[in-house]
Coordinates of C-alpha atoms and ligand atoms in Angstrom, one line a residue:
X115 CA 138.5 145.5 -39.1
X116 CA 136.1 144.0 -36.2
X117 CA 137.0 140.9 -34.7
X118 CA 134.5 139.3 -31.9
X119 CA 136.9 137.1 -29.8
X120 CA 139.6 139.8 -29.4
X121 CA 140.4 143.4 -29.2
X122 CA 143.0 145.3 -31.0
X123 CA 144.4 148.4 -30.4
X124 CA 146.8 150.8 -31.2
X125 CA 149.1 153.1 -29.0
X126 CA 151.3 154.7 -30.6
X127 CA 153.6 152.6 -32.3
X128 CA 152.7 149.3 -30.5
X129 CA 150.3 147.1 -31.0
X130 CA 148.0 145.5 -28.4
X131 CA 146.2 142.4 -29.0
X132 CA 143.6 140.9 -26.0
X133 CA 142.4 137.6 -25.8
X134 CA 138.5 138.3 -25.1
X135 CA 137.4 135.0 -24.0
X136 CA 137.2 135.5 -20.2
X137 CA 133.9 133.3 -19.7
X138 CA 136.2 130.9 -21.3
X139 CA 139.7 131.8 -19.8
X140 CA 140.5 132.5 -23.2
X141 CA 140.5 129.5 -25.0
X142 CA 141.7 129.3 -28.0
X143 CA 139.1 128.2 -30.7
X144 CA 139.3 128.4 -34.7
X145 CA 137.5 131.8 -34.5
X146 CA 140.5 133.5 -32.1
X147 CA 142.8 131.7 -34.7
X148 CA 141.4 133.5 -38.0
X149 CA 141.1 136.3 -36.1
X150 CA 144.5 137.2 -34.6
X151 CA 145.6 135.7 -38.3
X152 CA 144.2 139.2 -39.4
X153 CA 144.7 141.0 -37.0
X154 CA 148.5 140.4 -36.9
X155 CA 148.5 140.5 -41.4
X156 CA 147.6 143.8 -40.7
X157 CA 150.1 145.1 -37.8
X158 CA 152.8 143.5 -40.3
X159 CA 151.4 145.7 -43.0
X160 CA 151.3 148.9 -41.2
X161 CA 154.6 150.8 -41.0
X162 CA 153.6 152.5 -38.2
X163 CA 153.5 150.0 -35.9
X164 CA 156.5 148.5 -34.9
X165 CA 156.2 146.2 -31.7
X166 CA 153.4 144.1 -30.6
X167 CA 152.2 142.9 -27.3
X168 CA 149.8 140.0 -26.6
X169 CA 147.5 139.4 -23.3
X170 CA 144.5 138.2 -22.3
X171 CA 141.5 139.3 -21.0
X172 CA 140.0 139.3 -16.9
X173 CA 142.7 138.4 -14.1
X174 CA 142.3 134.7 -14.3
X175 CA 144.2 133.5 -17.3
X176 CA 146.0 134.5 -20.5
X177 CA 144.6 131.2 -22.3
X178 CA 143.5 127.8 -20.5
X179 CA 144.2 126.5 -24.0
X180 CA 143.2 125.0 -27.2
X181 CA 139.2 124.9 -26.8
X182 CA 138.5 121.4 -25.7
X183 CA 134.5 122.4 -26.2
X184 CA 135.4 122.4 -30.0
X185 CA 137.8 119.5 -30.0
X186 CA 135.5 117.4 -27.8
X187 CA 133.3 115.8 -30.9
X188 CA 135.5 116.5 -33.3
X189 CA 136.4 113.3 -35.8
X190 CA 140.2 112.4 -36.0
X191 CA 140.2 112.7 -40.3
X192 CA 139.0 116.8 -39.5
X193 CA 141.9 117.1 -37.6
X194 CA 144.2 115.7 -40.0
X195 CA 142.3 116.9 -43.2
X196 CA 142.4 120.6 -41.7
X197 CA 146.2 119.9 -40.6
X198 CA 144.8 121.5 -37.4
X199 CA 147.1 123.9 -35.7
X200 CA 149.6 124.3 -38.5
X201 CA 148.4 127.9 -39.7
X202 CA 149.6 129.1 -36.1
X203 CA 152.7 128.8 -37.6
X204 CA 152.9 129.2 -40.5
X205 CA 150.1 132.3 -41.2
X206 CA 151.1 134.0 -37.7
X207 CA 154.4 133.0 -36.5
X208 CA 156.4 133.2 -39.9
X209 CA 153.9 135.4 -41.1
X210 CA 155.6 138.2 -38.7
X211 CA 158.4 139.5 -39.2
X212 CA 157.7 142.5 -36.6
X213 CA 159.0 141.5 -32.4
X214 CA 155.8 140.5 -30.3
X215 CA 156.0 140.2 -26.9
X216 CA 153.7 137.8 -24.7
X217 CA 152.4 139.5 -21.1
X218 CA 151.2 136.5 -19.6
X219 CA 148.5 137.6 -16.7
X220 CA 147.2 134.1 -15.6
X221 CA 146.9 130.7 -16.7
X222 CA 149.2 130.0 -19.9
X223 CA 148.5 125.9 -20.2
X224 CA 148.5 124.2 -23.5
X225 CA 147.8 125.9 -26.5
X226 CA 148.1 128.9 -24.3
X227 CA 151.7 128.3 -23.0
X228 CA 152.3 127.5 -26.6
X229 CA 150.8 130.8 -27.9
X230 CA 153.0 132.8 -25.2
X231 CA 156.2 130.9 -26.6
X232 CA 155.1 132.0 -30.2
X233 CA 155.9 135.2 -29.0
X234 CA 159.9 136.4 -29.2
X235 CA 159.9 136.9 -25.6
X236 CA 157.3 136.7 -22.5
X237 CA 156.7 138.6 -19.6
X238 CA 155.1 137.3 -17.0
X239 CA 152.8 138.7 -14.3
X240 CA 153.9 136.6 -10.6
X241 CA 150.4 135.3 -10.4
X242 CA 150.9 133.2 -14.1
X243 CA 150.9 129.6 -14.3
X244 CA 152.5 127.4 -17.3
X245 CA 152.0 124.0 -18.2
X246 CA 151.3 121.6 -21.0
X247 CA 148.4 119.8 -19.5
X248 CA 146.8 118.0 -22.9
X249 CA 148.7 114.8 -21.5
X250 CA 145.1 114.1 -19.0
X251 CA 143.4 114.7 -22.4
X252 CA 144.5 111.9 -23.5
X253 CA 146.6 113.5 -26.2
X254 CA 149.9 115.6 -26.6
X255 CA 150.7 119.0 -27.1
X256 CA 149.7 120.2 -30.9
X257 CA 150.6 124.0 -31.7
X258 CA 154.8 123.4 -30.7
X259 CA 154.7 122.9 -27.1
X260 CA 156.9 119.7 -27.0
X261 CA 159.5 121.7 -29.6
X262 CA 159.5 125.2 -28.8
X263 CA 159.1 124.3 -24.8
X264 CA 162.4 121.5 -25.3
X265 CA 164.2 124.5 -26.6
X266 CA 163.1 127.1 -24.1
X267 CA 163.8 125.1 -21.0
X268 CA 166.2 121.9 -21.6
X269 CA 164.8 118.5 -22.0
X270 CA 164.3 117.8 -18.3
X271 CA 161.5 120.1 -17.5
X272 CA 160.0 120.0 -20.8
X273 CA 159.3 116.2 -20.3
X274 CA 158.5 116.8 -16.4
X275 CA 156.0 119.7 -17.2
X276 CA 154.3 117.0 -20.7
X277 CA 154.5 113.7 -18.9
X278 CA 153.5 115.1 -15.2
X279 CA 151.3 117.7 -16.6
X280 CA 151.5 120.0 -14.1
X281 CA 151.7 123.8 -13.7
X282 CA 155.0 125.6 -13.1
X283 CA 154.7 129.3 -11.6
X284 CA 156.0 132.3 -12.8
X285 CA 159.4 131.9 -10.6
X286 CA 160.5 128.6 -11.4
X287 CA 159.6 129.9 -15.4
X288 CA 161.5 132.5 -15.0
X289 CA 164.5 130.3 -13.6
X290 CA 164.1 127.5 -16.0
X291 CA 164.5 130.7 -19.2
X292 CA 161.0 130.1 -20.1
X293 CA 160.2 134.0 -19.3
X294 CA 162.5 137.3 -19.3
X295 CA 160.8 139.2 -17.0
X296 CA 158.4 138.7 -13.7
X297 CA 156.3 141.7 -12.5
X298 CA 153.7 142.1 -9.6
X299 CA 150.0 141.5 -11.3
X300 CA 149.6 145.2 -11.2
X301 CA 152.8 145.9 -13.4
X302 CA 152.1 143.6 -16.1
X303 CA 150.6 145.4 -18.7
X304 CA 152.7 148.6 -18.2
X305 CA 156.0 146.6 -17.8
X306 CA 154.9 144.5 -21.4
X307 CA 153.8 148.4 -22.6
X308 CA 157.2 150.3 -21.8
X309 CA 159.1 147.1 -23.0
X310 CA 157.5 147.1 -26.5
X311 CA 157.5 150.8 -26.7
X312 CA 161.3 150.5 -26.0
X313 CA 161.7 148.4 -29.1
X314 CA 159.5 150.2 -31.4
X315 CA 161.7 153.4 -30.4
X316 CA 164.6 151.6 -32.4
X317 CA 165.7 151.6 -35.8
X318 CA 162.7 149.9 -37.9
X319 CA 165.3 147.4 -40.0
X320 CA 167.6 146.8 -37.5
X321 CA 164.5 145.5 -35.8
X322 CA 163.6 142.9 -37.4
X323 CA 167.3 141.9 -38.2
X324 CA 168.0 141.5 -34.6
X325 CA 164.6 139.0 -34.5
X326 CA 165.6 137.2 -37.4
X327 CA 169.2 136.4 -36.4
X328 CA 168.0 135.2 -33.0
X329 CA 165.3 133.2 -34.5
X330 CA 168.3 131.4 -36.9
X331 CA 169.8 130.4 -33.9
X332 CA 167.2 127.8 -33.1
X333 CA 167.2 126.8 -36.9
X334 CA 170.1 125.9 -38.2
X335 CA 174.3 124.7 -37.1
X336 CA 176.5 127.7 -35.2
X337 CA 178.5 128.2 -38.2
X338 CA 175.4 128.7 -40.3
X339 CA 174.3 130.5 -37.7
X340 CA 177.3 133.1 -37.2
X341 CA 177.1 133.4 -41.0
X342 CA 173.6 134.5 -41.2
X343 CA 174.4 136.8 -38.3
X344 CA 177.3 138.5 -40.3
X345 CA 175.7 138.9 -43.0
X346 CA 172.3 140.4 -41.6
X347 CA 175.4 142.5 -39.8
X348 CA 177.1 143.9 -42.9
X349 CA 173.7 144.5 -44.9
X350 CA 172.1 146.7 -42.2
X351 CA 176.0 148.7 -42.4
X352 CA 174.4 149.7 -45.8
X353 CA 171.3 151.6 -44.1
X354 CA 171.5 155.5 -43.5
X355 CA 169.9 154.7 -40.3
X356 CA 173.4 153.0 -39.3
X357 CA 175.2 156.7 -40.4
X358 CA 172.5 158.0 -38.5
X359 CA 172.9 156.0 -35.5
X360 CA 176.8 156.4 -35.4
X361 CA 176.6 160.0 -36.3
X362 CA 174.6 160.8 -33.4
X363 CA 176.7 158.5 -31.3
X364 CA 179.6 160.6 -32.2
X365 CA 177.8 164.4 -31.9
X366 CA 176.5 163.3 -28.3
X367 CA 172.8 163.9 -30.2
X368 CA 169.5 161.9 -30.4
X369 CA 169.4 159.5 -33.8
X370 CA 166.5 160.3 -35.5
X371 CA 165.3 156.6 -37.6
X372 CA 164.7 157.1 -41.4
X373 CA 163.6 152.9 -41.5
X374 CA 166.0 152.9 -44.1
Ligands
CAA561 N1 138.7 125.0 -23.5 C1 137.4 125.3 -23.4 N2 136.9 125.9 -22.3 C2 137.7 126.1 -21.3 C3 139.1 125.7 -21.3 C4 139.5 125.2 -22.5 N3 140.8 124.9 -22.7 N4 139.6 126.0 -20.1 C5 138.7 126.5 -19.4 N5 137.5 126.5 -20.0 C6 136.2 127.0 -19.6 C7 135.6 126.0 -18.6 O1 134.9 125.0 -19.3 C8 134.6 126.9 -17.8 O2 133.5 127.1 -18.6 P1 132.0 126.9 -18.0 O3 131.9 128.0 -17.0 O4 131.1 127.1 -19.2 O5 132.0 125.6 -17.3 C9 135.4 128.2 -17.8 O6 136.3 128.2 -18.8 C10 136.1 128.4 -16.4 O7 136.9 127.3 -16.2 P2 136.9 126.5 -14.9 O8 135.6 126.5 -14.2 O9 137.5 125.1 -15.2 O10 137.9 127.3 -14.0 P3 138.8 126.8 -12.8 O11 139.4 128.0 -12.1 O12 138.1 125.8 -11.9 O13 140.1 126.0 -13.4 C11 141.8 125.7 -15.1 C12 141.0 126.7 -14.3 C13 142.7 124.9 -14.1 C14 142.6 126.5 -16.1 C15 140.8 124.7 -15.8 O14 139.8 125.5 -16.5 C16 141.5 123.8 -16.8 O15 142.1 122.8 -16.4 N6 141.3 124.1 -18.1 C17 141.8 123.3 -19.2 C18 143.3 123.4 -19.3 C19 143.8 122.4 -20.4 O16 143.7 121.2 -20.3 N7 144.4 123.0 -21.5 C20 144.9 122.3 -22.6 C21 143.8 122.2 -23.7 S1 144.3 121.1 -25.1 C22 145.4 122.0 -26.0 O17 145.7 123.2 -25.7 C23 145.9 121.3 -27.2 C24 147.1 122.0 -27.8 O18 148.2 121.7 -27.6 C25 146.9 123.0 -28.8

């Protein structure tokens, strides 16, 4: 598969997809859309890869955003007649069952800070920046910033960062929960790296049950929740890599994963 507006590689069992916009800082037109849309149909499809990470391209930004350059002329009923935005989430983020992992190298603003927070968890590089800008647009966040952005970092900063617009640095992300980890600019890519390869190392269905029942958490009551959880619990008590991973425990040994 050959995409034109980013690159995809393999290592191992992780996945790395890059942003390649850097004359554009990455934005994010309908072309990067399709694209990572196959590119990540087929890391879901390939059970050798188990972890992804995503980044973008040159020093200066992850993605500046939705591409205004496309949206610019565009008429109001193509927006609504394409339902533009919505296959983000519903061809790539529920489309993925395997962990990704954001390593956010620059400028993450609109549909860029919303791209990172698709991810299951971000990493960011000290030099990022964060913000839901689209307000001086004269429109609103579009691919889950208000939602996902509410529920990352509480109600007060998600309104400061829409209403102000501004830009919030890697530190204050990091203490508002936005991102798990912040690393020197020069770290980034092998922190994100080590991190993903430390997942795909793990047992391939206990995986993506630990993503799933997190991901129930910010869909549903706590009792709902906690019922999900012990039932994802008790199914994956059925899998030889649990006898596997106990066994082991118990003779002081290695597990070695079946993935099933
Ligand atoms: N769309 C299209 N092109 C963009 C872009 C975007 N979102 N962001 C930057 N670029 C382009 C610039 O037009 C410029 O191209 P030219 O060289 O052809 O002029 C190039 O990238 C470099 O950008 P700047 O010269 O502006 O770089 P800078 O260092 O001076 O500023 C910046 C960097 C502060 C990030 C600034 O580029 C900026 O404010 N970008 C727009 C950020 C934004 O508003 N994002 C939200 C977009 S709307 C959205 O995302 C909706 C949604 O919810 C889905």
């Amino acid at each position: 598969m050959s995409f034109e507006t980013i690159l995809v590689e393999r290592k191992g069992a992780v996945t790395l997809f890059t942003l390649n916009r850097p004359q554009a800082l990455n934005a994010l037109n309908s072309q990067v859309m399709e694209e990572l849309i196959a590119a990540f149909a087929a890391f879901e499809a390939d059970s050798g890869q188990l972890c992804g990470v995503i980044t973008g391209s040159g020093e200066k930004a992850f993605a500046a955003g939705a591409d205004i350059k496309e949206m610019a002329l565009k008429p109001a009923a193509e927006f609504f007649a394409e339902d533009m935005f919505a296959p983000w989430t519903s061809r790539l983020v529920k489309a993925t069952r395997k962990p990704w992992i954001a390593a956010v190298n620059g400028f993450a603003l609109g549909g860029g800070c919303e791209l990172a927070m698709m991810a299951d968890f971000i990493i960011a590089s000290e030099s990022a920046k964060f913000g839901q800008p689209e307000i001086r647009l004269g429109i609103a966040p579009g691919m889950g910033g208000s939602q996902r952005l509410a529920r990352a970092v509480g109600k007060a900063k998600a309104m400061d960062l829409c209403l102000t617009g501004r830009m919030m640095d890697a530190a204050e992300a990091e203490r508002a929960g936005l991102v798990s980890r912040v690393v020197p600019p020069g770290e980034l890519m092998a922190e994100a790296l080590k991190a993903a390869e430390a997942i795909a190392a793990m047992p391939p269905l206990a995986i993506l049950a630990n993503k799933e029942m997190v991901n129930i958490a910010f869909e549903t009551t706590l009792d709902q929740g906690l019922l999900a959880e012990r039932r994802l619990f008790q199914v994956l008590t059925a899998t030889q890599d649990k006898a596997e991973g106990m066994a082991a425990f118990v003779e002081k040994r290695p597990p070695v994963w079946l993935g099933r």
